[in-house]
CSV table of C-alpha atoms in Angstrom, one decimal:
chain,number,residue,atom,x,y,z
F,15,MET,CA,136.6,120.5,81.9
F,16,ALA,CA,139.3,119.8,84.3
F,17,PRO,CA,139.0,118.3,87.5
F,18,MET,CA,139.4,121.7,89.3
F,19,ASN,CA,136.8,123.5,88.0
F,20,GLN,CA,134.1,120.7,89.0
F,21,THR,CA,131.5,122.4,91.0
F,22,SER,CA,133.2,125.7,91.8
F,23,VAL,CA,130.7,128.0,92.1
F,24,THR,CA,129.6,128.2,96.8
F,25,GLU,CA,126.2,131.1,96.0
F,26,PHE,CA,123.8,132.0,93.1
F,27,LEU,CA,123.0,134.9,92.0
F,28,ILE,CA,118.6,135.7,91.7
F,29,ILE,CA,118.0,138.0,89.2
F,30,GLY,CA,113.9,136.4,88.0
F,31,TYR,CA,112.3,141.0,88.2
F,32,SER,CA,115.9,142.9,87.2
F,33,GLY,CA,113.9,144.4,83.6
F,34,ILE,CA,112.0,146.0,85.9
F,35,PRO,CA,114.2,147.8,88.8
F,36,GLU,CA,111.5,151.2,88.9
F,37,LEU,CA,108.9,148.6,90.1
F,38,ARG,CA,110.6,147.5,93.3
F,39,SER,CA,109.0,149.0,95.5
F,40,LEU,CA,105.5,148.4,93.4
F,41,LEU,CA,106.7,144.3,93.1
F,42,PHE,CA,107.5,144.0,97.2
F,43,ALA,CA,103.6,146.1,98.4
F,44,LEU,CA,102.3,143.7,95.7
F,45,PHE,CA,104.4,140.3,96.4
F,46,PHE,CA,104.1,140.9,100.5
F,47,LEU,CA,100.1,141.7,100.8
F,48,VAL,CA,99.6,138.1,99.0
F,49,TYR,CA,101.8,136.8,101.0
F,50,PHE,CA,100.0,138.6,104.0
F,51,VAL,CA,96.7,136.7,103.0
F,52,THR,CA,98.1,133.7,102.3
F,53,LEU,CA,99.6,133.3,105.7
F,54,VAL,CA,96.6,134.5,107.6
F,55,GLY,CA,93.8,132.6,105.0
F,56,ASN,CA,95.4,129.4,105.2
F,57,ALA,CA,96.1,130.4,109.0
F,58,THR,CA,93.0,130.4,109.8
F,59,VAL,CA,91.6,127.5,108.2
F,60,MET,CA,93.6,125.4,109.6
F,61,LEU,CA,92.7,127.3,113.5
F,62,VAL,CA,88.7,126.7,112.7
F,63,LEU,CA,88.8,123.0,111.3
F,64,HIS,CA,90.8,122.4,114.8
F,65,LYS,CA,88.6,123.9,117.1
F,66,GLU,CA,85.7,123.2,115.5
F,67,PRO,CA,84.9,119.4,116.7
F,68,THR,CA,82.2,119.1,113.9
F,69,LEU,CA,84.4,119.5,111.9
F,70,HIS,CA,86.7,116.8,112.1
F,71,THR,CA,85.9,114.7,108.8
F,72,PRO,CA,88.0,113.3,107.0
F,73,MET,CA,87.2,115.7,104.1
F,74,TYR,CA,88.2,118.7,106.4
F,75,PHE,CA,91.1,116.5,107.8
F,76,PHE,CA,92.5,116.3,104.6
F,77,LEU,CA,91.5,120.1,103.9
F,78,ARG,CA,93.7,120.5,107.1
F,79,ASN,CA,96.5,119.6,105.4
F,80,LEU,CA,96.2,121.1,102.0
F,81,SER,CA,96.4,124.6,104.2
F,82,PHE,CA,99.7,123.5,105.6
F,83,LEU,CA,100.9,123.1,103.3
F,84,GLU,CA,100.1,126.0,101.4
F,85,LEU,CA,101.2,128.1,103.7
F,86,CYS,CA,104.5,126.0,104.2
F,87,TYR,CA,104.9,125.9,99.9
F,88,SER,CA,104.6,129.7,100.1
F,89,SER,CA,106.9,130.2,102.8
F,90,VAL,CA,110.0,129.0,101.1
F,91,THR,CA,110.1,131.7,98.0
F,92,VAL,CA,107.9,134.4,98.9
F,93,PRO,CA,110.6,135.5,102.2
F,94,LYS,CA,113.5,134.8,99.9
F,95,ILE,CA,112.1,137.2,97.0
F,96,LEU,CA,111.0,139.9,99.5
F,97,SER,CA,114.6,139.7,100.5
F,98,ASN,CA,116.2,140.4,96.6
F,99,LEU,CA,113.5,143.1,95.9
F,100,LEU,CA,115.4,145.6,99.3
F,101,ALA,CA,118.2,144.4,99.6
F,102,GLU,CA,121.3,144.9,96.5
F,103,ASN,CA,122.8,141.6,96.9
F,104,LYS,CA,120.5,138.7,95.8
F,105,SER,CA,123.1,135.7,96.4
F,106,ILE,CA,121.9,133.0,98.2
F,107,SER,CA,124.1,129.9,99.4
F,108,PHE,CA,124.9,126.8,97.0
F,109,ALA,CA,123.2,124.8,99.5
F,110,GLY,CA,120.2,127.0,100.3
F,111,CYS,CA,119.6,127.2,96.6
F,112,ALA,CA,119.8,123.3,96.7
F,113,THR,CA,117.4,123.5,100.0
F,114,GLN,CA,114.8,125.5,98.9
F,115,MET,CA,114.0,123.1,95.4
F,116,TYR,CA,114.1,120.4,97.5
F,117,PHE,CA,111.0,122.2,99.8
F,118,LEU,CA,109.6,122.9,96.8
F,119,LEU,CA,109.4,120.1,94.7
F,120,CYS,CA,108.9,118.2,97.8
F,121,LEU,CA,105.6,120.4,98.6
F,122,GLY,CA,104.5,120.7,95.5
F,123,THR,CA,104.2,117.1,95.0
F,124,THR,CA,103.2,116.3,97.6
F,125,GLU,CA,99.9,118.8,97.5
F,126,CYS,CA,99.9,117.1,94.0
F,127,PHE,CA,99.0,113.1,95.5
F,128,LEU,CA,97.0,114.5,98.1
F,129,LEU,CA,95.0,116.3,96.4
F,130,ALA,CA,93.8,113.5,94.3
F,131,VAL,CA,93.3,111.4,97.7
F,132,MET,CA,91.5,114.4,98.2
F,133,ALA,CA,88.5,113.6,95.0
F,134,TYR,CA,89.0,109.5,96.1
F,135,ASP,CA,87.6,110.8,99.1
F,136,ARG,CA,85.0,112.8,98.1
F,137,TYR,CA,84.1,110.0,95.3
F,138,SER,CA,83.8,107.5,99.1
F,139,ALA,CA,81.2,109.6,100.9
F,140,ILE,CA,79.2,110.3,97.3
F,141,CYS,CA,78.7,106.4,95.9
F,142,HIS,CA,79.4,104.9,98.4
F,143,PRO,CA,77.7,106.4,101.4
F,144,LEU,CA,76.8,104.2,103.7
F,145,GLN,CA,80.3,102.6,104.1
F,146,TYR,CA,82.3,106.3,103.2
F,147,PRO,CA,82.6,105.8,107.4
F,148,LEU,CA,84.3,103.1,107.2
F,149,ILE,CA,86.2,103.0,104.1
F,150,MET,CA,87.2,106.3,105.0
F,151,ASN,CA,88.3,106.0,109.0
F,152,LYS,CA,90.9,107.2,110.9
F,153,ARG,CA,93.7,105.3,110.5
F,154,LEU,CA,92.4,105.6,106.5
F,155,CYS,CA,92.7,109.1,106.5
F,156,GLN,CA,96.0,109.5,108.7
F,157,GLY,CA,98.1,106.5,106.5
F,158,MET,CA,96.6,108.5,103.1
F,159,ALA,CA,98.6,111.4,104.4
F,160,ALA,CA,101.5,110.3,105.8
F,161,VAL,CA,102.2,108.4,101.8
F,162,CYS,CA,101.7,111.4,100.2
F,163,TRP,CA,103.8,113.9,102.7
F,164,ALA,CA,106.6,110.6,102.7
F,165,SER,CA,106.2,110.0,98.2
F,166,GLY,CA,107.1,113.9,98.2
F,167,SER,CA,110.0,113.9,100.8
F,168,LEU,CA,111.5,111.0,98.6
F,169,LEU,CA,111.1,112.0,95.3
F,170,SER,CA,112.1,115.2,96.4
F,171,LEU,CA,114.9,114.4,98.2
F,172,GLY,CA,116.7,112.1,95.4
F,173,ASN,CA,116.1,115.0,92.5
F,174,THR,CA,117.8,117.5,94.5
F,175,THR,CA,120.7,115.2,94.5
F,176,PHE,CA,120.4,114.1,91.3
F,177,ILE,CA,120.2,117.9,89.7
F,178,PHE,CA,123.0,119.4,92.2
F,179,THR,CA,126.1,116.6,92.2
F,180,LEU,CA,126.1,118.2,88.8
F,181,PRO,CA,128.8,120.2,88.7
F,182,PHE,CA,128.9,124.0,88.7
F,183,CYS,CA,131.4,125.4,87.5
F,184,GLY,CA,130.2,129.3,86.4
F,185,PRO,CA,128.0,131.3,85.0
F,186,ASN,CA,126.0,131.4,88.7
F,187,VAL,CA,123.0,133.8,87.9
F,188,ILE,CA,120.0,132.6,88.3
F,189,ASN,CA,117.1,134.6,85.8
F,190,HIS,CA,114.4,133.3,88.2
F,191,PHE,CA,112.5,134.1,90.9
F,192,PHE,CA,113.8,131.4,92.5
F,193,CYS,CA,115.7,127.8,92.6
F,194,ASP,CA,113.7,125.9,89.9
F,195,ILE,CA,114.8,122.6,88.3
F,196,PRO,CA,114.8,124.7,84.2
F,197,PRO,CA,117.3,127.9,85.1
F,198,VAL,CA,119.5,125.5,87.7
F,199,LEU,CA,119.9,122.6,84.4
F,200,GLU,CA,121.0,125.2,82.8
F,201,LEU,CA,124.3,125.7,84.3
F,202,ALA,CA,125.8,123.6,85.6
F,203,CYS,CA,129.0,122.7,83.2
F,204,ALA,CA,128.2,118.9,82.2
F,205,ASP,CA,125.3,117.6,78.8
F,206,THR,CA,122.1,118.0,80.7
F,207,SER,CA,120.3,116.0,79.4
F,208,PHE,CA,119.6,112.3,80.9
F,209,ASN,CA,118.9,114.9,83.8
F,210,GLU,CA,116.0,116.8,81.6
F,211,VAL,CA,114.7,113.0,80.5
F,212,THR,CA,114.9,111.8,84.1
F,213,THR,CA,112.5,114.8,85.2
F,214,PHE,CA,110.5,114.3,82.8
F,215,VAL,CA,109.7,111.2,83.1
F,216,ILE,CA,109.6,112.1,87.9
F,217,CYS,CA,106.5,115.3,86.0
F,218,VAL,CA,105.6,113.0,84.5
F,219,VAL,CA,104.5,110.0,87.3
F,220,ILE,CA,103.9,112.9,89.9
F,221,LEU,CA,101.7,115.2,87.6
F,222,LEU,CA,100.0,112.6,85.3
F,223,THR,CA,99.7,109.7,88.1
F,224,PRO,CA,97.6,111.3,90.4
F,225,PHE,CA,96.0,113.8,88.1
F,226,VAL,CA,94.1,110.1,86.2
F,227,LEU,CA,93.0,109.1,89.3
F,228,THR,CA,91.0,113.0,90.7
F,229,LEU,CA,89.5,113.1,86.4
F,230,SER,CA,88.1,109.1,87.3
F,231,SER,CA,87.4,109.8,90.7
F,232,TYR,CA,85.2,112.4,89.8
F,233,ALA,CA,84.0,111.3,86.2
F,234,ARG,CA,81.9,108.9,88.7
F,235,VAL,CA,81.1,111.3,90.9
F,236,ALA,CA,79.3,112.5,88.0
F,237,SER,CA,78.2,110.3,87.3
F,238,THR,CA,76.4,109.4,90.7
F,239,VAL,CA,74.9,112.5,91.2
F,240,LEU,CA,73.2,112.8,87.8
F,241,LYS,CA,71.1,110.1,89.1
F,242,MET,CA,70.0,112.2,92.3
F,243,ARG,CA,66.8,112.3,92.0
F,244,SER,CA,66.6,115.1,94.7
F,245,VAL,CA,67.3,118.5,93.4
F,246,GLU,CA,69.4,119.6,95.8
F,247,GLY,CA,71.5,116.8,97.1
F,248,ARG,CA,73.1,117.4,93.4
F,249,ARG,CA,73.5,120.8,93.7
F,250,ARG,CA,75.2,120.2,97.4
F,251,ALA,CA,77.1,117.4,95.9
F,252,PHE,CA,78.4,119.7,92.9
F,253,SER,CA,79.5,122.4,95.2
F,254,THR,CA,81.3,120.4,97.1
F,255,CYS,CA,83.0,118.9,94.3
F,256,ALA,CA,83.0,122.1,92.5
F,257,ALA,CA,85.9,124.2,95.4
F,258,HIS,CA,88.6,121.3,94.5
F,259,LEU,CA,88.0,120.8,90.4
F,260,THR,CA,88.7,124.3,91.0
F,261,SER,CA,92.2,124.3,93.1
F,262,VAL,CA,93.1,120.8,90.8
F,263,SER,CA,92.8,122.4,87.7
F,264,ILE,CA,94.6,125.8,88.3
F,265,PHE,CA,97.6,123.5,90.3
F,266,TYR,CA,97.9,120.9,87.6
F,267,GLY,CA,97.5,123.2,84.9
F,268,THR,CA,99.9,125.3,85.7
F,269,ALA,CA,102.7,122.6,86.7
F,270,SER,CA,101.6,120.0,84.4
F,271,PHE,CA,102.3,123.5,81.3
F,272,MET,CA,105.6,124.3,82.9
F,273,TYR,CA,107.6,120.8,83.6
F,274,LEU,CA,105.3,119.2,81.4
F,275,ARG,CA,106.0,120.9,77.7
F,276,PRO,CA,108.4,120.3,75.1
F,277,LYS,CA,112.5,122.2,75.7
F,278,ALA,CA,112.3,123.8,72.7
F,279,SER,CA,108.6,125.8,73.5
F,280,TYR,CA,109.6,126.7,76.6
F,281,SER,CA,110.2,130.6,77.1
F,282,LEU,CA,111.9,132.3,80.0
F,283,GLU,CA,109.2,135.1,81.0
F,284,VAL,CA,106.4,132.8,80.9
F,285,ASP,CA,107.9,130.4,82.9
F,286,LYS,CA,108.4,132.8,86.0
F,287,LEU,CA,105.4,133.5,85.2
F,288,LEU,CA,103.9,130.1,85.3
F,289,ALA,CA,106.3,129.5,88.1
F,290,LEU,CA,104.7,132.8,90.6
F,291,PHE,CA,100.8,131.3,89.6
F,292,TYR,CA,101.3,128.0,90.9
F,293,SER,CA,103.5,129.3,94.0
F,294,VAL,CA,102.0,132.5,94.8
F,295,ILE,CA,99.2,132.9,94.1
F,296,THR,CA,97.5,129.1,93.9
F,297,PRO,CA,98.2,129.2,98.1
F,298,MET,CA,96.9,132.8,98.2
F,299,LEU,CA,93.3,131.6,96.2
F,300,ASN,CA,92.6,128.2,97.9
F,301,PRO,CA,91.9,129.7,101.1
F,302,LEU,CA,89.1,131.8,99.3
F,303,ILE,CA,88.1,129.0,97.3
F,304,TYR,CA,87.7,125.7,99.7
F,305,SER,CA,86.3,128.7,102.3
F,306,LEU,CA,84.6,131.2,101.7
F,307,ARG,CA,81.9,128.7,99.7
F,308,ASN,CA,81.9,126.2,102.5
F,309,LYS,CA,78.7,127.1,105.0
F,310,GLU,CA,80.3,124.9,107.2
F,311,VAL,CA,83.5,126.5,107.5
F,312,MET,CA,82.2,130.5,107.8
F,313,ALA,CA,79.1,129.2,110.2
F,314,ALA,CA,81.9,127.7,112.2
F,315,LEU,CA,84.6,130.9,111.3
F,316,ARG,CA,81.5,132.8,112.7
F,317,LYS,CA,81.1,130.5,115.4
F,318,LEU,CA,85.1,131.1,116.9
F,319,GLY,CA,85.0,135.3,115.7
F,320,GLY,CA,82.1,135.4,118.3
F,321,LYS,CA,83.6,133.3,121.2
F,322,MET,CA,86.9,135.2,120.3
F,323,ARG,CA,84.7,138.5,120.8
F,324,PHE,CA,83.4,137.7,124.0
F,325,ALA,CA,86.5,136.2,125.5
F,326,PRO,CA,87.4,138.8,127.5
F,327,GLN,CA,83.7,139.3,129.6
F,328,LEU,CA,84.2,135.5,130.9
């Protein structure tokens, strides 16, 4: 490849839904509804957890972080998807594509580590209840959350820089809903095998390490819960952990299948469907999974709703 042709692409065209133009209005309405529910749901959880003093505990501190993360995660992709559904010009600048990929990877990586931290919190609360306030003190919780966010930022910065320093000289059409790693790598005008191996190794570390830690924590939790004599105690412990396990299964399952499967089994349509699920649907589901099944959160929500209802009369 001649040097003059290196990195001549200044923008990309995103055409993830090009095969179904007649469904554009329906897709716009669907994505808009999902995005609205995501914003309202996660913002409500954040507000309730912030306003209710009884919920200022480590578990809800991490849940507040997760809700903020999901709100941002959805905002990285859905507004651009909505814009492309309405606009004739479906382009995104080279820098814009790199920025979108960075935040997508940053928030996804942070969520992997955050879910593992939340599993450790449940392990500490159930397996070491007497030492729990000392183990999960405020300083440690803030430090663990900071490490999750910092790790996500640094790992994603390196991976994104590694990809976008490749030469891109055309074509520039991304057959996807947003700038994700596999469809962007396909457009590079160079051998990307080293990038693919490096990305795979990074994804193994990011996905499997927290997943193993999460499973280890819940294996110990299950062992402890099964030894409890109180039926009500077992029910409450399993109920608390069930929500987290549901979220973990959805997120790790879809992300692992997408980034850790062999390239030979890569399917563009399956990839697009999975990407939409973990980047658009999962952020909407988490407030429902964690909140509607949680009596404390629902009680705090009703309490806050009552205060807002009678506020004008005060």
